[in-house]
C-alpha positions in Angstrom: 15.9 -16.0 -31.4 15.8 -19.7 -32.6 19.2 -20.2 -31.0 18.0 -19.3 -27.5 18.1 -22.0 -24.8 14.5 -22.0 -23.5 13.9 -23.7 -20.1 10.9 -25.1 -18.2 10.2 -24.6 -14.6 9.6 -27.5 -12.2 6.4 -29.4 -12.6 5.7 -28.4 -9.0 5.2 -24.9 -10.3 1.8 -26.0 -11.5 0.7 -25.6 -7.8 1.9 -22.0 -7.9 -0.1 -21.2 -11.0 -3.2 -22.7 -9.5 -2.9 -20.7 -6.3 -1.9 -17.6 -8.3 -4.9 -17.6 -10.6 -7.3 -18.6 -7.8 -6.1 -15.6 -5.8 -6.4 -13.3 -8.8 -10.0 -14.5 -9.3 -10.9 -13.8 -5.7 -9.2 -10.4 -5.8 -10.4 -9.2 -9.1 -13.1 -11.5 -10.4 -15.4 -11.6 -7.4 -15.9 -7.9 -7.3 -16.6 -7.8 -11.0 -19.2 -10.6 -10.5 -20.9 -8.9 -7.5 -24.0 -7.9 -9.6 -24.5 -11.5 -10.8 -24.0 -12.8 -7.3 -26.6 -10.4 -5.9 -29.1 -11.6 -8.6 -28.2 -15.2 -7.8 -28.7 -14.8 -4.0 -32.0 -12.8 -4.4 -33.6 -14.5 -7.4 -32.4 -18.0 -8.0 -34.1 -20.9 -6.3 -32.3 -24.1 -5.3 -29.2 -22.1 -4.5 -27.3 -25.0 -3.0 -27.5 -27.1 -6.2 -26.6 -24.3 -8.6 -23.9 -23.0 -6.3 -22.3 -26.5 -6.3 -22.5 -26.6 -10.1 -20.9 -23.1 -10.4 -18.2 -24.0 -8.0 -17.3 -27.2 -9.8 -17.2 -25.4 -13.2 -14.9 -22.7 -11.7 -12.5 -25.3 -10.2 -12.3 -27.4 -13.3 -11.7 -24.2 -15.5 -9.0 -23.1 -13.0 -7.2 -26.4 -13.2 -7.4 -26.6 -17.0 -6.2 -23.0 -17.5 -3.4 -23.4 -15.0 -2.2 -26.6 -16.7 -2.0 -25.0 -20.2 -0.4 -21.9 -18.7 2.3 -24.2 -17.2 2.7 -26.0 -20.6 3.3 -22.7 -22.4 5.5 -21.1 -19.7 9.2 -20.9 -20.8 12.0 -18.7 -19.7 15.5 -17.9 -21.0 18.5 -16.0 -19.6 20.3 -14.6 -22.6 24.0 -13.7 -23.1 22.9 -10.1 -23.5 21.8 -10.2 -19.8 18.1 -10.2 -20.4 15.3 -12.3 -18.9 12.8 -13.6 -21.5 9.5 -15.1 -20.5 7.0 -16.8 -22.9 3.6 -17.2 -21.2 -0.1 -17.1 -21.8 -2.9 -19.4 -23.0 -5.4 -17.5 -25.2 -3.1 -14.5 -25.6 0.6 -15.4 -25.9 3.0 -12.9 -24.3 6.7 -12.4 -24.4 8.2 -10.4 -21.5 11.7 -9.0 -21.9 13.5 -7.6 -18.9 17.1 -6.3 -18.9 19.2 -6.9 -15.9 19.8 -3.1 -15.6 16.0 -2.5 -15.3 15.7 -4.9 -12.4 15.2 -3.0 -9.2 15.3 -6.0 -6.8 15.6 -9.8 -7.0 13.3 -11.1 -4.2 12.9 -14.7 -3.1 9.5 -15.9 -1.8 9.0 -19.3 -0.1 5.4 -20.3 -0.2 4.3 -22.9 2.4 3.5 -25.5 -0.3 7.1 -25.3 -1.6 8.8 -25.4 1.7 8.9 -29.2 2.1 10.3 -29.4 -1.5 13.0 -26.8 -1.0 11.7 -24.7 -3.8 11.1 -20.9 -4.0 9.8 -18.2 -6.3 12.4 -16.0 -7.8 10.9 -12.5 -8.4 12.6 -9.9 -10.6 11.0 -6.6 -9.7 11.0 -3.9 -12.4 10.2 -0.2 -12.0 6.7 -0.7 -13.4 3.4 -2.4 -12.6 3.3 -5.8 -11.0 2.1 -7.3 -14.3 5.5 -6.5 -15.8 7.6 -8.3 -13.1 9.2 -11.6 -14.0 8.5 -14.5 -11.7 10.2 -17.9 -12.0 8.1 -20.2 -9.8 9.3 -23.5 -8.4 13.1 -23.1 -8.7 15.6 -24.2 -6.2 16.8 -21.8 -3.5 20.4 -22.2 -4.8 19.3 -21.2 -8.3 17.4 -18.2 -7.0 20.4 -17.0 -5.0 22.7 -17.5 -8.0 20.4 -15.4 -10.2 20.3 -12.7 -7.6 24.1 -12.6 -7.4 24.3 -12.6 -11.2 21.9 -9.7 -11.7 23.4 -7.6 -8.9 26.9 -8.3 -10.0 26.1 -7.2 -13.6 24.4 -4.1 -12.4 27.3 -3.2 -10.1 29.8 -3.7 -13.0 27.8 -1.5 -15.3 27.4 1.2 -12.7 31.0 1.4 -11.6 31.8 4.4 -13.8 28.8 6.3 -12.6 29.6 5.4 -9.0 33.1 6.9 -9.3 31.5 10.3 -10.1 29.3 10.1 -7.0 30.3 11.0 -3.5 31.9 8.1 -1.6 29.4 5.8 0.1 29.7 6.3 3.8 27.5 3.3 4.6 29.8 0.5 3.4 31.5 -0.1 6.8 28.4 0.2 8.9 27.3 -2.8 10.9 24.1 -4.6 10.2 21.1 -3.1 12.1 17.8 -4.9 12.7 14.2 -4.1 13.6 12.0 -7.0 14.8 8.3 -6.9 15.4 6.5 -9.3 17.7 3.3 -10.9 16.4 1.4 -9.1 19.1 2.5 -5.8 17.6 1.7 -7.1 14.1 -1.8 -7.9 15.2 -2.3 -4.2 16.1 -1.9 -3.4 12.4 -5.2 -5.3 11.8 -6.9 -2.8 14.1 -5.2 0.1 12.5 -5.8 -0.8 8.8 -9.0 -0.2 6.9 -9.4 -3.9 5.9 -12.3 -4.3 8.3 -14.2 -1.4 6.6 -13.5 -2.8 3.1 -14.8 -6.2 4.2 -18.0 -4.6 5.5 -18.3 -2.7 2.2 -17.9 -5.9 0.2 -20.7 -7.5 2.3 -23.1 -4.6 1.8 -24.9 -6.1 -1.3 -25.7 -9.2 0.7 -26.6 -7.5 3.9 -30.4 -8.0 3.4 -29.9 -11.7 2.7 -27.5 -12.1 5.7 -29.9 -10.2 8.0 -32.8 -12.3 6.9 -30.9 -15.5 7.6 -29.7 -14.2 10.9 -33.2 -13.2 11.9 -34.5 -16.7 11.3 -31.6 -18.6 12.8 -30.2 -16.4 15.6 -32.1 -13.1 16.3 -35.4 -14.7 17.1 -33.7 -17.1 19.6 -31.7 -14.2 21.1 -34.9 -12.2 21.4 -36.6 -15.0 23.3 -33.5 -15.3 25.6 -33.4 -11.6 26.3 -37.2 -11.5 26.9 -36.8 -14.2 29.6 -33.7 -12.7 31.2 -34.4 -8.9 31.2 -38.2 -8.9 30.8 -39.6 -5.4 30.2 -36.5 -3.5 31.2 -35.3 -3.1 27.6 -36.5 -3.9 24.1 -35.5 -7.5 23.6 -35.7 -7.3 19.8 -33.5 -4.2 19.6 -31.0 -5.7 22.0 -30.8 -8.9 19.9 -30.2 -7.0 16.7 -27.5 -4.9 18.4 -25.8 -8.0 19.7 -25.6 -9.5 16.2 -24.2 -6.3 14.7 -21.5 -6.2 17.4 -20.7 -9.8 16.7 -20.4 -9.1 12.9 -18.1 -6.2 13.6 -15.9 -8.3 15.9 -15.7 -11.1 13.3 -14.6 -8.6 10.6 -12.0 -7.1 12.9 -10.7 -10.6 13.8 -10.4 -11.3 10.0 -8.5 -8.0 9.6 -6.1 -9.0 12.3 -5.7 -12.5 10.8 -4.9 -11.0 7.4 -2.2 -8.7 8.9 -0.7 -11.8 10.7 -0.6 -13.7 7.4 1.2 -10.9 5.6 3.6 -9.7 8.3 4.1 -12.8 10.6 7.5 -12.8 12.3 8.5 -9.4 10.7 12.2 -9.0 10.4 13.9 -5.9 8.9 17.6 -5.6 8.4 19.6 -2.5 7.2 23.2 -2.5 6.1 25.3 -0.7 3.5 22.4 1.4 2.3 20.1 -1.6 1.7 17.0 -2.9 3.4 16.2 -6.6 3.7 12.7 -7.6 4.9 11.5 -11.1 5.7 7.9 -11.7 6.7 4.8 -13.8 6.0 3.0 -16.8 7.4 1.8 -18.8 4.4 4.6 -17.4 2.2 7.9 -16.2 3.7 8.6 -13.3 1.4 12.1 -11.9 1.3 12.3 -8.3 -0.1 15.5 -6.4 -0.7 15.4 -2.6 -1.4 18.3 -0.3 -2.0 18.1 3.1 -0.3 18.7 4.8 -3.6 15.5 3.2 -5.0 13.3 4.8 -2.3 11.4 7.7 -3.9 9.8 9.0 -0.7 9.2 8.0 2.9 5.6 8.0 4.0 4.8 8.1 7.7 1.1 7.6 8.6 -0.9 7.6 11.8 -4.7 7.3 11.8 -7.1 7.7 14.7 -6.7 4.1 16.0 -3.0 4.3 15.6 -2.9 7.5 17.6 -4.8 5.7 20.4 -2.3 2.8 20.2 0.7 5.3 19.9 1.9 3.5 16.7 2.8 4.6 13.2 2.9 2.9 9.7 6.0 3.7 7.6 6.3 3.0 3.8 9.3 3.3 1.6 7.8 4.0 -1.8 9.5 2.9 -5.0 9.0 3.9 -8.6 5.8 2.4 -10.1 3.8 3.1 -13.2 0.6 2.6 -11.2 1.1 5.7 -9.1 1.0 6.0 -5.4 -1.8 3.5 -4.8 -0.1 0.8 -6.8 3.1 1.4 -5.1 1.5 1.4 -1.6 -0.4 -1.9 -2.2 2.3 -3.8 -4.2 4.0 -6.7 -2.7 7.3 -5.0 -3.6 6.5 -2.0 -1.5 8.5 -1.9 1.7 6.0 -1.5 4.5 6.8 -1.3 8.2 3.3 -1.9 9.5 3.3 -0.9 13.2 6.1 1.0 14.7 6.5 2.9 18.0 7.9 6.5 17.9 11.3 5.2 18.9 11.3 2.7 16.0 10.2 5.4 13.6 13.2 7.5 14.7 15.4 4.5 14.1 14.1 4.0 10.6 14.4 7.8 9.9 18.0 7.7 11.0 18.7 5.0 8.4 16.9 6.7 5.5 17.3 10.4 6.4 19.9 11.0 9.1 19.1 14.7 9.1 15.6 14.0 10.3 16.3 14.3 14.0 13.0 13.8 15.8 12.9 14.9 19.4 10.2 14.9 22.0 6.9 13.0 21.6 6.1 13.9 18.0 7.2 15.6 14.8 6.6 19.0 16.3 10.3 19.6 16.5 10.2 20.3 12.7 9.3 23.9 12.0 6.5 23.4 9.6 5.2 26.4 7.6 1.4 26.4 7.3 -0.9 27.3 4.5 -2.8 30.6 4.2 -6.1 31.3 6.0 -7.9 31.7 2.6 -8.0 27.9 2.5 -9.8 27.8 5.9 -12.3 30.4 4.8 -13.0 28.6 1.5 -13.4 25.2 3.1 -15.6 26.6 5.9 -18.0 28.1 3.3 -18.2 25.1 1.0 -17.8 22.1 3.4 -19.3 23.4 6.7 -21.6 26.4 6.4 -23.3 25.5 3.1 -24.3 21.9 4.1 -25.4 23.1 7.6 -27.5 25.8 6.1 -29.2 23.2 3.8 -30.0 21.0 6.8 -31.4 24.0 8.7 -33.5 25.0 5.8 -34.9 21.4 5.5 -35.8 21.6 9.2 -37.7 24.9 8.7 -39.4 23.4 5.7 -40.9 20.6 7.8 -38.8 17.7 6.4 -38.5 16.1 9.8 -35.2 17.8 10.7 -34.8 20.1 13.7 -33.0 23.4 13.0 -30.7 22.4 15.9 -29.3 19.7 13.7 -28.0 22.4 11.4 -26.2 24.1 14.2 -24.7 20.7 15.4 -23.7 19.9 11.8 -22.0 23.3 11.5 -20.0 22.8 14.7 -18.9 19.3 13.7 -18.0 20.1 10.1 -16.2 23.3 11.1 -14.1 21.4 13.5 -13.1 18.9 10.8 -12.3 21.7 8.4 -10.2 23.4 11.0 -8.3 20.2 11.8 -7.6 19.7 8.1 -6.3 23.3 7.7 -4.0 23.0 10.7 -2.6 19.7 9.4 -1.2 21.2 6.2 2.4 22.2 6.5 5.7 22.0 4.6 9.3 22.0 5.7 12.6 22.2 3.8 16.0 21.2 5.0 19.6 21.0 3.8 22.0 18.2 4.9 25.5 17.7 3.5 24.7 19.5 0.3 21.4 17.6 -0.3 18.0 19.2 -0.1 14.9 17.5 1.4 11.3 18.3 1.9 8.6 17.2 4.4 4.9 17.6 3.5 2.3 17.1 6.2 -1.4 16.6 5.6 -4.4 14.9 7.2 -7.5 15.6 9.3 -7.9 13.3 12.3 -5.1 11.2 10.9 -1.8 12.6 9.8 0.6 11.9 6.9 4.2 12.9 6.6 5.8 12.5 3.1 9.6 12.9 3.2 11.6 13.1 -0.1 14.8 14.5 -1.6 14.2 17.4 -4.0 16.2 16.1 -7.0 13.9 13.1 -7.3 11.0 15.3 -8.4 9.7 14.4 -11.9 7.7 17.5 -12.5 6.1 20.5 -10.7 2.9 22.3 -11.2 1.2 25.4 -9.7 -2.6 26.0 -9.9 -4.3 29.3 -9.3 -8.0 30.1 -9.6 -9.3 33.5 -10.3 -9.9 34.4 -6.6 -6.5 32.8 -5.7 -4.8 35.1 -8.2 -6.6 38.1 -6.7 -5.2 37.1 -3.3 -1.7 36.2 -4.6 -2.0 32.5 -3.8 -1.1 29.2 -5.6 -1.5 25.5 -4.9 1.7 23.6 -5.3 1.9 20.0 -6.7 5.2 18.0 -7.0 5.0 14.8 -9.0 7.3 12.0 -7.8 7.9 8.6 -9.3 5.8 7.2 -6.4 2.9 9.6 -5.9 2.3 13.3 -5.7 3.1 15.8 -2.9 0.6 18.7 -2.8 0.4 21.8 -0.7 -2.6 24.1 -1.3 -3.0 27.9 -0.8 0.6 29.2 -0.3 1.8 32.6 -1.4 2.5 32.8 -5.1 6.0 34.1 -4.8 6.9 31.2 -2.4 5.4 28.6 -4.8 7.4 30.0 -7.7 10.6 30.0 -5.6 10.0 26.4 -4.6 9.3 25.3 -8.2 12.4 27.0 -9.5 14.6 25.6 -6.8 13.2 22.0 -7.2 13.7 22.1 -11.0 17.2 23.4 -10.5 18.0 20.5 -8.2 16.5 18.0 -10.6 18.4 19.3 -13.6 21.8 19.9 -11.9 22.0 16.8 -9.8 23.6 13.9 -11.9 22.7 11.2 -9.5 20.2 8.5 -10.7 16.7 9.1 -9.2 16.0 5.3 -9.1 
């Protein structure tokens, strides 16, 4: 190890470390410090002075830590085709990543590196984001050379395995592209749950915020409404309602802004079985994904997306963090807002057999789950809560028994929608076997995957399910789990046996 040629990154990479650790603090540290922040806001006097002191200490600590992290950061490309990273301040860490374990080599161009012609070279491994190797502040030429070197080595090592596989029919295909306008990207901000998360983060401070708004804004609005509308409406209630609407609008605008920052000028290219995505406002992030690396295709449509007639499509890759980590990772290929025609286009690239016709996925002949699931969910999630509310009404707790009836109708409708959403569909195409699992309630999710990529299978059956000859099926993939509850036991056993047969007999690499 003493003979290795260790290298430093550019001194400009110090800017990357400062931004990186500042973002990590905002993302992880702020939520961990929420209890302290609540105490600070509610109990500490002279908040402005102590807030300035805390901010100054945080900034100085960030700069010092980033500087020492840069001093200790070293990398080496060995003759054994490995990437070595030495990093850390209080805890020294050495990361070793073999070229064969690299899924993608992505190039990101942050806005602060653009005038300097520098980029971040990201070696994405099939694991958590903490295990990816990032070389910040390198030239774009060096990053392109590293990408070619890694991909060339992998291609050389996999030539023998490639000869045993069917001939690739994609090599002569022309490049195809999918472009999204920023107007379409802004719709993703309306479709995503970022606004709800932002409101949840503000919940601990809501009393302080409302107290401030009451003194600064609501009283003035109340006086204004009192003069304009007089006794026609309650001026105080109208003022509070106006402020709440304003807060919701601000949060929605922030959600739209975040979607534009992430997916600005979205460009997606597909050729020879490989995706290439370029997007981002502050950081033009270039992501390359091989079709063989895609573990499953997830097509989602929530309530707002249904109103906008749009879908969100994700190509999930292997990750040690499970589905949630894969969905939220920067290395996850996300197509944020697609029309049905664009979804059909992407499906033709990934799964040519998935011929969607008409206005929806209804062309697929989904097989539903058994009615026992509907009966069970109606009892536990509709009738039982409704009976409790009705009992409270009879007991004089301020609830009318009518509320119990309304609750029963509402919950029963939601349970029925969830029951109707469940469905599974299997298909064979050119000797390959695929599955589509559907789930949801008001929203709908379609998970499409090839059977041989299953990692494990499991069937669960309770006492009453065994009496009825039912089982719940669970298929573990390298990027999440596909589940289908309450299907006939013999069907579940047949599906498990066939999936295990495909996983054991198919010699193709699953990643």
